[in-house]
Short mmCIF file of C-alpha atoms in Angstrom, two decimals:
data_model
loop_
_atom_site.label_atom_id
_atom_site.label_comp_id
_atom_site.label_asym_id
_atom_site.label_seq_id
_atom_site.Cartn_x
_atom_site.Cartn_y
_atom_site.Cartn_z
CA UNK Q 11 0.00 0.00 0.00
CA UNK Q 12 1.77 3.23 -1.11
CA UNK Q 13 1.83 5.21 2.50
CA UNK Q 14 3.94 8.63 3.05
CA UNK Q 15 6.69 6.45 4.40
CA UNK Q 16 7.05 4.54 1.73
CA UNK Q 17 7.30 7.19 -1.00
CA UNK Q 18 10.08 9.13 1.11
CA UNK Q 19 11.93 5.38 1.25
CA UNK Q 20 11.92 5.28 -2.43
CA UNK Q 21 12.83 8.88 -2.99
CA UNK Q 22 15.45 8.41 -0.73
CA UNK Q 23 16.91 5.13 -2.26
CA UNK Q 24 15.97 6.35 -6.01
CA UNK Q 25 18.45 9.48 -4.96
CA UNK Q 26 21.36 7.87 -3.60
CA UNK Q 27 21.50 5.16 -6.47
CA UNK Q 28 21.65 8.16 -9.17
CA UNK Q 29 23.12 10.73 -8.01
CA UNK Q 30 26.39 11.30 -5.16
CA UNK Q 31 25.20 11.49 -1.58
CA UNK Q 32 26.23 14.54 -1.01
CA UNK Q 33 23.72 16.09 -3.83
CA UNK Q 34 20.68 13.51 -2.74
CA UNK Q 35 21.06 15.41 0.58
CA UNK Q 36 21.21 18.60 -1.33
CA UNK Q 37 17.57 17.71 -3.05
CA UNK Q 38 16.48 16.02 -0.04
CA UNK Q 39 16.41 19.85 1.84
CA UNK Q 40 15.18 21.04 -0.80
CA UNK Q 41 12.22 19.16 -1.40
CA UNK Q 42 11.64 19.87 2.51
CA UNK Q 43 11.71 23.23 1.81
CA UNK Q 44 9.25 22.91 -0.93
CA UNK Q 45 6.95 20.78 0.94
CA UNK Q 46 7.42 23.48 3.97
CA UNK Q 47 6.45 26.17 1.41
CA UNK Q 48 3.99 24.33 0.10
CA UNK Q 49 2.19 23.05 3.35
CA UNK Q 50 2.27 27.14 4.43
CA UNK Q 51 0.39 27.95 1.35
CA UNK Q 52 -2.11 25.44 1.50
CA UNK Q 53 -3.15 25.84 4.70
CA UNK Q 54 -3.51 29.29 4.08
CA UNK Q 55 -5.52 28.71 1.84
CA UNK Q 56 -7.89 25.89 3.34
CA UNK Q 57 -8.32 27.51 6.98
CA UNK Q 58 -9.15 31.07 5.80
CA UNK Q 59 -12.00 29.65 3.81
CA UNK Q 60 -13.08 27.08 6.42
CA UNK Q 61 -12.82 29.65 9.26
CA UNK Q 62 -15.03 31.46 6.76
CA UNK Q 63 -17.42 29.03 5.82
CA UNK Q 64 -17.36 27.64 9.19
CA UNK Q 65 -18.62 31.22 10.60
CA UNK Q 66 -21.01 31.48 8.06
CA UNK Q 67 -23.07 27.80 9.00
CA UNK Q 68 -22.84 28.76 12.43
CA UNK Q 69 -24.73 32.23 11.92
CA UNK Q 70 -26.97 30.71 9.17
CA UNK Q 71 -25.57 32.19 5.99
CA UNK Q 72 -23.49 30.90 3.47
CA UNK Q 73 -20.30 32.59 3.46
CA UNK Q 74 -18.02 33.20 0.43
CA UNK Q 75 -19.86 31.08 -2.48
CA UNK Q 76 -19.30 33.29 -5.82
CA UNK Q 77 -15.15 32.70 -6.88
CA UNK Q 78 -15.11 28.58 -7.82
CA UNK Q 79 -17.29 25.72 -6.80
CA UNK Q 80 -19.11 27.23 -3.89
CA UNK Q 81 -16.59 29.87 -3.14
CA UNK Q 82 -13.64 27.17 -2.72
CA UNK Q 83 -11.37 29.47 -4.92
CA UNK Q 84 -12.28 32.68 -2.16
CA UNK Q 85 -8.93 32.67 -0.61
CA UNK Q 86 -6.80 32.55 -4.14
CA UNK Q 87 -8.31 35.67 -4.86
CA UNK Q 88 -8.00 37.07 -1.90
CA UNK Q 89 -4.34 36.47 -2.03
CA UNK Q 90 -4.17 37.91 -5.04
CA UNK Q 91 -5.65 41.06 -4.35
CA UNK Q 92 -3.28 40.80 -1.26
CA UNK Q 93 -0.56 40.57 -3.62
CA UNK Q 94 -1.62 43.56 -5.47
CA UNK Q 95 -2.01 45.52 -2.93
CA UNK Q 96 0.87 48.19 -1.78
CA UNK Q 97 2.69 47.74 1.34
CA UNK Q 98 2.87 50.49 3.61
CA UNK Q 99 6.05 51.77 6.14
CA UNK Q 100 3.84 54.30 7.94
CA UNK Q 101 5.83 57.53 9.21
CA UNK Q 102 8.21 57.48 12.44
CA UNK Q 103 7.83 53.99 12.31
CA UNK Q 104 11.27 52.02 13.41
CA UNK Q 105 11.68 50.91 9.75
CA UNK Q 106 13.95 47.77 10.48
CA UNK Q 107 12.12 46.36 13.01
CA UNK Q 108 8.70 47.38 11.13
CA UNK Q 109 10.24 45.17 8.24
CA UNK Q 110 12.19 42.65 9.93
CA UNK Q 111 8.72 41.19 11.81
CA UNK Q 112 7.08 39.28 9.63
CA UNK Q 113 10.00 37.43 9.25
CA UNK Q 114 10.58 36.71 13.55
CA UNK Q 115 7.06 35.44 13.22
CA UNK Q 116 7.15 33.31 10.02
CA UNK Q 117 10.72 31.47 11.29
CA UNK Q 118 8.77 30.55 14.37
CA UNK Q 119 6.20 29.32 12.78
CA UNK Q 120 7.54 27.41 10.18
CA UNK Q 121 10.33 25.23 12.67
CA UNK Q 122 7.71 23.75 14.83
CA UNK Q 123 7.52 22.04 11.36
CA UNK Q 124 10.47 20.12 12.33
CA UNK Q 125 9.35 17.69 15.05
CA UNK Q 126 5.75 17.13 13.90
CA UNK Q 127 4.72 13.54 12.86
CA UNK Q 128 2.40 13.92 10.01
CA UNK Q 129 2.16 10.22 9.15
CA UNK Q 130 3.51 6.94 10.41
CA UNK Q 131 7.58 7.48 9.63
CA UNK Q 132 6.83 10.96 7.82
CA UNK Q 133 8.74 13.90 10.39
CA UNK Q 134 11.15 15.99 9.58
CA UNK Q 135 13.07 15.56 12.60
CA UNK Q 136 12.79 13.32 15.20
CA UNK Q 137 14.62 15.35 17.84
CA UNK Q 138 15.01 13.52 21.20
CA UNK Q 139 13.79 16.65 23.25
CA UNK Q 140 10.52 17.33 20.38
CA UNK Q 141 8.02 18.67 22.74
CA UNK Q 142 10.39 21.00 24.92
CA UNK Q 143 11.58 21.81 21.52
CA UNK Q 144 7.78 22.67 20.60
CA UNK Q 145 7.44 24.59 23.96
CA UNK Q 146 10.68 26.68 23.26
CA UNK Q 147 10.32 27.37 19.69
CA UNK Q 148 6.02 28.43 19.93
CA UNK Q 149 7.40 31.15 22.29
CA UNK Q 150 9.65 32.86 19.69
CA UNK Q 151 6.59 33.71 17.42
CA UNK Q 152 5.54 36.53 20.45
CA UNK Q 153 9.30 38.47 19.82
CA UNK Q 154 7.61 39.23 16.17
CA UNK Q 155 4.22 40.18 17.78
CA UNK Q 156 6.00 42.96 20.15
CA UNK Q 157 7.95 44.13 17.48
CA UNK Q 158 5.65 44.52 15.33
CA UNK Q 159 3.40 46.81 17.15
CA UNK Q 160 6.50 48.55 19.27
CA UNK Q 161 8.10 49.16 15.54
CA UNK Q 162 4.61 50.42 14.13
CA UNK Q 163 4.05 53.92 15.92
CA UNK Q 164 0.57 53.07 16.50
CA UNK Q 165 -1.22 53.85 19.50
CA UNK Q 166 -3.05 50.88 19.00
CA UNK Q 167 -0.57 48.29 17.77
CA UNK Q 168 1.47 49.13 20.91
CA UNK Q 169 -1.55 47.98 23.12
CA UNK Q 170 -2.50 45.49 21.07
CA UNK Q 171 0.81 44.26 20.88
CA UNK Q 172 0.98 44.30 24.64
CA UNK Q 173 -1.71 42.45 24.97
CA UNK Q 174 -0.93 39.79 23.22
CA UNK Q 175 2.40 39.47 24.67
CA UNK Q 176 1.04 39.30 28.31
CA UNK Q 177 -1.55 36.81 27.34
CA UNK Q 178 0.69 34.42 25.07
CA UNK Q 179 3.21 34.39 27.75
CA UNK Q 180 0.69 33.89 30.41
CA UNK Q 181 -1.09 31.13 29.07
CA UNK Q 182 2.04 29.45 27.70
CA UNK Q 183 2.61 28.36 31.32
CA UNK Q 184 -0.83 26.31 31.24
CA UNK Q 185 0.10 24.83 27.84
CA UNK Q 186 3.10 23.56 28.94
CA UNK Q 187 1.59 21.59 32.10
CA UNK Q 188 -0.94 20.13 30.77
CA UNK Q 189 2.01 18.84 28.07
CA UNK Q 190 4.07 18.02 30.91
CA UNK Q 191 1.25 15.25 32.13
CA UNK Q 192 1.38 13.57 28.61
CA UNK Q 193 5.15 13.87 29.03
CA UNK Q 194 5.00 11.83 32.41
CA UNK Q 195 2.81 9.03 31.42
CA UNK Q 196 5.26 8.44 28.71
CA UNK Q 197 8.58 9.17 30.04
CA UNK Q 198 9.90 10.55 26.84
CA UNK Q 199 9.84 13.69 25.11
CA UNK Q 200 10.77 12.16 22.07
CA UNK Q 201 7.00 13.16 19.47
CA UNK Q 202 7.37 9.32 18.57
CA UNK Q 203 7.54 7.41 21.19
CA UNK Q 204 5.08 9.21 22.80
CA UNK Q 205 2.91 8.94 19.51
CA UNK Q 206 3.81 5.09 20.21
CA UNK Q 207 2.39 4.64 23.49
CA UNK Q 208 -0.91 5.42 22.24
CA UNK Q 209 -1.02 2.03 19.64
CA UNK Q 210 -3.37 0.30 22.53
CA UNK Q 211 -5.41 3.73 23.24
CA UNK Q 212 -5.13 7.18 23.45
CA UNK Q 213 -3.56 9.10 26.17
CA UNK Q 214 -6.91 11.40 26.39
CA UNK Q 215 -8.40 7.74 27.16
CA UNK Q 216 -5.81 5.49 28.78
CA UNK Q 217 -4.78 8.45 31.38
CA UNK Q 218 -8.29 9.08 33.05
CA UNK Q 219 -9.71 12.35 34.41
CA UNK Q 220 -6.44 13.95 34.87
CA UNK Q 221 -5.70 13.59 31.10
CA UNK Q 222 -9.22 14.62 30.15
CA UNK Q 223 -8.72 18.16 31.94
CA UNK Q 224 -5.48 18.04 31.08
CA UNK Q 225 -6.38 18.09 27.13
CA UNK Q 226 -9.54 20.60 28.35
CA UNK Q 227 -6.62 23.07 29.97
CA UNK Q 228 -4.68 22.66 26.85
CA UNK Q 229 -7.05 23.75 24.15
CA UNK Q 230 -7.96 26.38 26.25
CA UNK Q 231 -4.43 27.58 26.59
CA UNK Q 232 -3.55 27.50 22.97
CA UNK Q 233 -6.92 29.33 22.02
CA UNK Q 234 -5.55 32.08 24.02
CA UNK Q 235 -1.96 31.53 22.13
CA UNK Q 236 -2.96 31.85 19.14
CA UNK Q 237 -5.25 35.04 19.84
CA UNK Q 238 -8.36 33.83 19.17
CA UNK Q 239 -11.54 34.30 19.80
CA UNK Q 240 -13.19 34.65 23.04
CA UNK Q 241 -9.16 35.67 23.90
CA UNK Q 242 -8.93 37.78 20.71
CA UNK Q 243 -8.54 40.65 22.84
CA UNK Q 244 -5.35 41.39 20.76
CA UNK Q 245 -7.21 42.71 18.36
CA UNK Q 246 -10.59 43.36 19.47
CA UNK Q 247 -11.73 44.95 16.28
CA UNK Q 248 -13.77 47.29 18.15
CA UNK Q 249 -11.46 48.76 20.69
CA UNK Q 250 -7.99 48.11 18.33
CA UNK Q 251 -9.13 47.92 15.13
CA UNK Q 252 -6.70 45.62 14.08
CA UNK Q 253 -4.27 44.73 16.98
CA UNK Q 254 -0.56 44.50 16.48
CA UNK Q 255 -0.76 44.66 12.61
CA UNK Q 256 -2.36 47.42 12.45
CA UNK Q 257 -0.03 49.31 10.18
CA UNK Q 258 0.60 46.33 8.27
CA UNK Q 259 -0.63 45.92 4.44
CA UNK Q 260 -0.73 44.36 1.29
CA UNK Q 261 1.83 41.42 1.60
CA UNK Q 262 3.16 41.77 4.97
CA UNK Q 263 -0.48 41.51 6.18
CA UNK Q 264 -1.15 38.75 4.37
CA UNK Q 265 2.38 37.06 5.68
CA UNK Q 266 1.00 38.06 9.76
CA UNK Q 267 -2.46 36.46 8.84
CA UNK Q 268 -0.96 33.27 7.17
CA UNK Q 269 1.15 32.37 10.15
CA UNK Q 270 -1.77 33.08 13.04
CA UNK Q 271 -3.19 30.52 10.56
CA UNK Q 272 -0.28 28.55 10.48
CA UNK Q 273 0.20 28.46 14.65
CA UNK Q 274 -3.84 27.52 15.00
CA UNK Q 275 -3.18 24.37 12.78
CA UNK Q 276 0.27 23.42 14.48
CA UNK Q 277 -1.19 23.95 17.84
CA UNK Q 278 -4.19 21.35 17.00
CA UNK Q 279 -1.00 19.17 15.84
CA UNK Q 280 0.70 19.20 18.77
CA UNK Q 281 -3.00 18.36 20.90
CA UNK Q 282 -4.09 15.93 18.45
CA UNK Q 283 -0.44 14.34 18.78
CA UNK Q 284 -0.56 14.15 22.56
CA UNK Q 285 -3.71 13.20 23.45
CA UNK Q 286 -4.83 11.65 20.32
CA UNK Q 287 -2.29 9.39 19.27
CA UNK Q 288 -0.88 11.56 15.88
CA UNK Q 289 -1.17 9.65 13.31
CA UNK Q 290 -2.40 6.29 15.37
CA UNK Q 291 -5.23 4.74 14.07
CA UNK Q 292 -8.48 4.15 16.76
CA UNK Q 293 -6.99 1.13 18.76
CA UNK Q 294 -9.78 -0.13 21.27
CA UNK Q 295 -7.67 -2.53 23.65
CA UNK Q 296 -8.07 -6.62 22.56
CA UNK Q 297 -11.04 -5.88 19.93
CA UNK Q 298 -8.40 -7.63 16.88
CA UNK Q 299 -10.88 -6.78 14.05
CA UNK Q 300 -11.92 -3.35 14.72
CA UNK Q 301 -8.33 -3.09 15.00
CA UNK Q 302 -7.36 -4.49 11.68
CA UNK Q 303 -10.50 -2.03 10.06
CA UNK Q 304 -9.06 0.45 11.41
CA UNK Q 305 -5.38 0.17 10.14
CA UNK Q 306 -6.41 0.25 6.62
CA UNK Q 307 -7.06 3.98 6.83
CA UNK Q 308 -4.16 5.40 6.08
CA UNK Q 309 -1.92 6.98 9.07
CA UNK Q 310 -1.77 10.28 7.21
CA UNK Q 311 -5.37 10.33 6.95
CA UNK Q 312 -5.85 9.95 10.32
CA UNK Q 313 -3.72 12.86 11.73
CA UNK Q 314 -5.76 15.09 9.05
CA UNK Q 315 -9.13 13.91 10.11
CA UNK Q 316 -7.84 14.71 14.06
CA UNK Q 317 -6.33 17.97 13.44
CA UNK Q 318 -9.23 19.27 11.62
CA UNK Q 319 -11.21 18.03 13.91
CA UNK Q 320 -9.46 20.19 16.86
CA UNK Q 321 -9.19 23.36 14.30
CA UNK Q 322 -13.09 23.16 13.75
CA UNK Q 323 -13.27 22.64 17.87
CA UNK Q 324 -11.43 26.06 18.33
CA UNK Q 325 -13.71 27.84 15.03
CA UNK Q 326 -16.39 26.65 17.05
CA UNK Q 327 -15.27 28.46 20.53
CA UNK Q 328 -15.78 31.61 18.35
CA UNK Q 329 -19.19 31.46 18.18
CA UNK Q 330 -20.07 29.88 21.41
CA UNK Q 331 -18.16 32.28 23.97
CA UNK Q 332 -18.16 36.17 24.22
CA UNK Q 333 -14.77 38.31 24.23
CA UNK Q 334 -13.32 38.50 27.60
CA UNK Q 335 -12.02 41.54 29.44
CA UNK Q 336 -8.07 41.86 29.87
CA UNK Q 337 -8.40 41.52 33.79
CA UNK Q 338 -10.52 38.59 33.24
CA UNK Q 339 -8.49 37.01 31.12
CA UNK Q 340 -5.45 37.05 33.15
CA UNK Q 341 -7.33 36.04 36.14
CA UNK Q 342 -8.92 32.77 34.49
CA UNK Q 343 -5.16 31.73 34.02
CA UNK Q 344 -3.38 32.67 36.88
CA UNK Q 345 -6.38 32.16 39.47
CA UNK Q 346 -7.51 29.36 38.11
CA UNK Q 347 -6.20 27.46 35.12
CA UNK Q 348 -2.40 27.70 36.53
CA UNK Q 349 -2.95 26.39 40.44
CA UNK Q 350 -5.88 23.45 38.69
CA UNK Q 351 -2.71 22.51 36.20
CA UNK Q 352 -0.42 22.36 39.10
CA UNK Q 353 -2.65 20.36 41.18
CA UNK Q 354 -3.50 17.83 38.09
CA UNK Q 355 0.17 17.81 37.11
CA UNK Q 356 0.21 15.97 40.88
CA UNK Q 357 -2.61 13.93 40.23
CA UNK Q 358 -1.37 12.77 37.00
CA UNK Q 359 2.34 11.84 39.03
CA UNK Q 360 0.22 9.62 41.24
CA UNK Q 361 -1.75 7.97 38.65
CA UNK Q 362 1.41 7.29 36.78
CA UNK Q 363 3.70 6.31 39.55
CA UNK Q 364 0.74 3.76 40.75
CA UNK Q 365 -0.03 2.45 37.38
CA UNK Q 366 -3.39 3.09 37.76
CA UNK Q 367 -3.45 4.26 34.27
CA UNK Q 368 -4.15 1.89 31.32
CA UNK H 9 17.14 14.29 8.93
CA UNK H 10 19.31 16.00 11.43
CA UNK H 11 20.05 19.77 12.97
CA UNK H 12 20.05 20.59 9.35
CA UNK H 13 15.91 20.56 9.16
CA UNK H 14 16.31 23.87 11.53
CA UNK H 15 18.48 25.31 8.57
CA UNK H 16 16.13 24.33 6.21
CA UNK H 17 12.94 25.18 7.62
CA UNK H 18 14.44 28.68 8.30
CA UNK H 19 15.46 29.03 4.85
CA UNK H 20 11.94 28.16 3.13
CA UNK H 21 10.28 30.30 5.90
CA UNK H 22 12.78 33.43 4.97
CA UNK H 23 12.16 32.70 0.77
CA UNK H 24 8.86 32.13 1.56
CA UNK H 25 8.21 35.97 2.84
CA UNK H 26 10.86 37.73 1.00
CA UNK H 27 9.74 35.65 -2.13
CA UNK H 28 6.04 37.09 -1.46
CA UNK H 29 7.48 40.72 -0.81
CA UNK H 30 9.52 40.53 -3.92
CA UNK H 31 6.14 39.37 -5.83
CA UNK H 32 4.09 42.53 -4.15
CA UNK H 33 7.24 44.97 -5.04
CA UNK H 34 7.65 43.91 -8.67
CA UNK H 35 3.86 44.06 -9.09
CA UNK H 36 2.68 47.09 -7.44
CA UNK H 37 3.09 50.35 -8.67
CA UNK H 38 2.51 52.85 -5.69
CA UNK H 39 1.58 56.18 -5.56
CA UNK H 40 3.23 59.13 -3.09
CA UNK H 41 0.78 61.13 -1.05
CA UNK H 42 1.87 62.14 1.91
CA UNK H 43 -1.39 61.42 3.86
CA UNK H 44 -0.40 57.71 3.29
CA UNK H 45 2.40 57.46 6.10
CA UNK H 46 0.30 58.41 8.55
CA UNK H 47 -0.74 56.45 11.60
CA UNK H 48 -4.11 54.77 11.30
CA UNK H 49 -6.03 55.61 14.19
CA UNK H 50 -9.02 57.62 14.17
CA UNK H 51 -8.95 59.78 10.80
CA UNK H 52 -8.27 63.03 12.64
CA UNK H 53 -4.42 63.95 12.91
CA UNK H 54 -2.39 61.57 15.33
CA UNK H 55 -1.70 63.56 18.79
CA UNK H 56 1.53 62.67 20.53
CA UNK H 57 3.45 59.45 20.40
CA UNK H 58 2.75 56.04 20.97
CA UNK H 59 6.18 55.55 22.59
CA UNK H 60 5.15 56.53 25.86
CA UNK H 61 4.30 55.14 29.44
CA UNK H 62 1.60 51.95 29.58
CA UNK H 63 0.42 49.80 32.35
CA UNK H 64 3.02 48.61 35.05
CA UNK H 65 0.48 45.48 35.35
CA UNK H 66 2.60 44.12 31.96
CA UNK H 67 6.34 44.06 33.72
CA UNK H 68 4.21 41.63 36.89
CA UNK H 69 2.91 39.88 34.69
CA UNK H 70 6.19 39.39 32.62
CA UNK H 71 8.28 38.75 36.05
CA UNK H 72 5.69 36.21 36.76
CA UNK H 73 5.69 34.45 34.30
CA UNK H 74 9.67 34.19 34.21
CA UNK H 75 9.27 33.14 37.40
CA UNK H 76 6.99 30.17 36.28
CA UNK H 77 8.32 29.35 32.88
CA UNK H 78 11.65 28.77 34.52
CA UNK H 79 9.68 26.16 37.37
CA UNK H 80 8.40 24.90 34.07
CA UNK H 81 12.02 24.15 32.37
CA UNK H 82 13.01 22.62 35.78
CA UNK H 83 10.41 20.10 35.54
CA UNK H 84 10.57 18.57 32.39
CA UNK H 85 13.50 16.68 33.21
CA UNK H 86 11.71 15.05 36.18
CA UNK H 87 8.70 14.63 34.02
CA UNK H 88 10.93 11.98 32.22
CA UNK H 89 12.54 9.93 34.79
CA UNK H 90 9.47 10.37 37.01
CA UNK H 91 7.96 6.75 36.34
CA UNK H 92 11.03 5.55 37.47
CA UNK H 93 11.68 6.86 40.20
CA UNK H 94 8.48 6.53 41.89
CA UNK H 95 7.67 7.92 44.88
CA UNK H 96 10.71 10.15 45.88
CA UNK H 97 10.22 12.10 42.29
CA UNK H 98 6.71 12.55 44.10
CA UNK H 99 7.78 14.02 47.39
CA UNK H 100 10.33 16.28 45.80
CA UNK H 101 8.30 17.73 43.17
CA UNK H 102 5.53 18.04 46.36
CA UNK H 103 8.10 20.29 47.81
CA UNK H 104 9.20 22.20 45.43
CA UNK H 105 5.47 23.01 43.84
CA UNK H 106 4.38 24.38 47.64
CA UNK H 107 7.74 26.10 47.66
CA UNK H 108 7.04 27.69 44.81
CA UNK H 109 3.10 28.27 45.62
CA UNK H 110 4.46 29.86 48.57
CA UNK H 111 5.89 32.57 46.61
CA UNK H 112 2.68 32.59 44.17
CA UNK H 113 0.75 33.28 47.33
CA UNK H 114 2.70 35.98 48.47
CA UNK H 115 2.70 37.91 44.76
CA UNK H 116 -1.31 37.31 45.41
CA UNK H 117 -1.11 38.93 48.56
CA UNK H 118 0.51 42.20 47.40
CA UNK H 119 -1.78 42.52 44.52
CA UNK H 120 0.85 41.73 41.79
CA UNK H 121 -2.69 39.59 40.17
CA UNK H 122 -4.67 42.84 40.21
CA UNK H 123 -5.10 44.65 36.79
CA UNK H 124 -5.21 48.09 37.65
#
């Protein structure tokens, strides 16, 4: 059965046969690179027009349906006009730093790339230290954010800018203990072993309660991560108009909004990875032939079904929950989500240590 | 594939946006007018600058969170071995959570949590 693995395998063997090693290393980055470019675009282009479409089911209208078959091709010409459009360096803005952003915040968010398993043998890197890599590299993406609005000379990308800063940071600290409890049952930080130790179950199943609100912490941290909505307050269109890129247009715009894109769908990655097994197909303990069913959809399949699953999750929060207040926010995490993540971090260390998992 | 995905990655993410710039700059064919540069804020003419005091409640929160994100580096080495280890790892980590709650507590108690 032709599986990601395999055709990697035979590009890999195909390349050293034909050509010196050194070069079959040579095109083996660059087809990375290409696949990195080419992942960035297309999710680009899928999650603007599902965010889109999702919004529009949810209110009970239809959302973009007049470019393509139902208004699939939306986000093409959207980019296009994107492209088109001029980019600004407003006045008195620090014009390094202004232009220099995008960048901080693309890097970021294209090497968590590196330790994500997409399919069964398909990662980039298998790094021994993957998810404190994860943890280190996701915090990078908020140097960009800061400069951004400090380099703008906007009244309102400084706040917004702020804002973001003191959330991200604040709710990175919930992120990574509710990781850390994955990271205990498994005793590895290694993204496949502990995608692995799920082949009998998943961890949001085989750990009990403390896993569950584990995973519930989690999403809740990286909605607030990734600025969005009800933690949007980053740029709450009605107080900021447009947050940290305010000043931002035509290309550079489009380069900000493509990796807060970018971070929602690694984010649901890194969940669907830890507490749903990655690419591991639906494994119910002895059950042999639901087993077997179940290993004939394809691993790759799997992790997309998962992911999107968790994106449509967060779309959904959108609609559900109202825009929080800045104290607010910051009290939900540090009064509450912080001391419950400590206190289930504890649980989870007895439930491990005792076995009492699965 | 080794360190060398970092290099990689960080070159398609830098040709990615300067590749996308360099698209917009060939394309585009601005206009000068000098009511473009300005600030977008309100429509009427920007007063003062934006580079100017904001809310002490950021530099708490900031010292905070060093505070916890450095707890948080600490314990991801014992989140490894604890399995092992058993019931010591327990007791320690016990320890050095309250210590640390201790201190959590007391930046409570002077109001470091309030947003102003």
């Amino acid at each position: 059965m032709p599986s990601l693995e395999n055709i990697t395998n035979t590009i890999h063997t195909w390349l050293n046969n034909h050509v010196s090693s050194t070069l079959a290393t040579l095109i083996e980055m660059l087809i990375v690179a290409l696949l990195a470019m080419g992942l960035f675009a297309i999710l680009g282009l899928i999650l603007v027009l599902m965010e889109r479409k999702v919004s529009a089911y949810m209110q009970i209208r239809l959302g973009p349906n007049r470019v393509g078959f139902k208004g699939s091709l939306q986000t093409l010409a959207d980019t296009l006009k994107l492209v088109l459009k001029e980019g600004l360096t407003p006045n008195g803005a620090d014009k390094l730093l202004f232009n220099l952003a995008h960048y901080v915040v693309m890097c970021a968010a294209m090497l968590i790339l590196a330790p994500l398993a997409f399919a069964k043998g398909f990662q980039i890197w298998d790094i021994n230290i993957g998810v404190l890599y994860i943890s280190a590299i996701s915090s990078i993406g908020v140097i960009g954010i800061l400069m951004a609005g400090w380099a703008s000379n906007n009244k309102y990308s400084l706040l917004g800018a702020m804002r973001s800063g003191a959330q991200i940071v604040s709710y990175e600290l919930s992120a990574g203990l509710s990781v850390l409890c994955i990271v205990i049952l498994t005793g590895s930080l290694r993204i496949s072993d502990i995608v692995n130790a799920q082949q009998n179950g998943w961890f949001i199943f085989k750990g009990h309660i403390p896993a569950i609100i584990a995973f519930v912490i989690f999403i809740i941290a990286v909605t607030a991560e990734t600025n969005r909505a009800p933690f949007d307050l980053a740029e709450a269109e009605s107080e900021l108009t447009a947050g940290f890129h305010t000043e931002y247009s035509g290309m550079k715009f489009a380069l900000f909004f493509l990796a807060e894109y970018v971070n929602i769908f690694v984010v649901c990655a890194i969940g669907a990875t830890l507490f749903f097994g990655g690419w591991m197909p639906l494994h119910i303990g002895n059950w042999q032939g639901f087993n077997h069913a179940m290993d004939f959809v394809p691993s790759s399949i799997w992790f997309t079904i998962k992911v999107f699953g968790l994106i449509f999750l967060i779309m959904w929060f959108r609609w559900t929950f109202p825009r929080l207040r800045v104290d607010q926010l910051l009290n939900l995490e540090w009064k509450y989500l912080l001391p419950l993540s400590l206190v289930n971090l504890l649980v989870m260390t007895v439930v491990a240590i005792m076995g009492w998992h699965f | 594939m080794g360190a060398a995905a970092l290099l990689v990655l960080l070159f398609a993410a830098v040709a990615f946006s300067a590749g996308g710039i360099l698209v917009a700059k060939l394309l585009v064919k601005g206009s000068s007018n000098p009511q473009k540069g300005q600030a977008y804020e309100c429509g009427i003419p920007t007063e003062g600058t934006p580079w100017n005091h904001f809310n002490v409640g950021y530099y708490l929160f900031a010292l905070l969170f060093l505070i916890f994100d450095v707890e948080l580096i600490f314990m991801y080495p014992w989140a490894v071995v604890v399995k092992q280890v058993g019931i010591p790892a327990l007791i320690e980590i016990i320890i050095f959570i309250f210590i640390l709650f201790i201190g959590f507590l007391y930046a409570h108690k002077k109001g470091a949590l309030k947003w102003m």
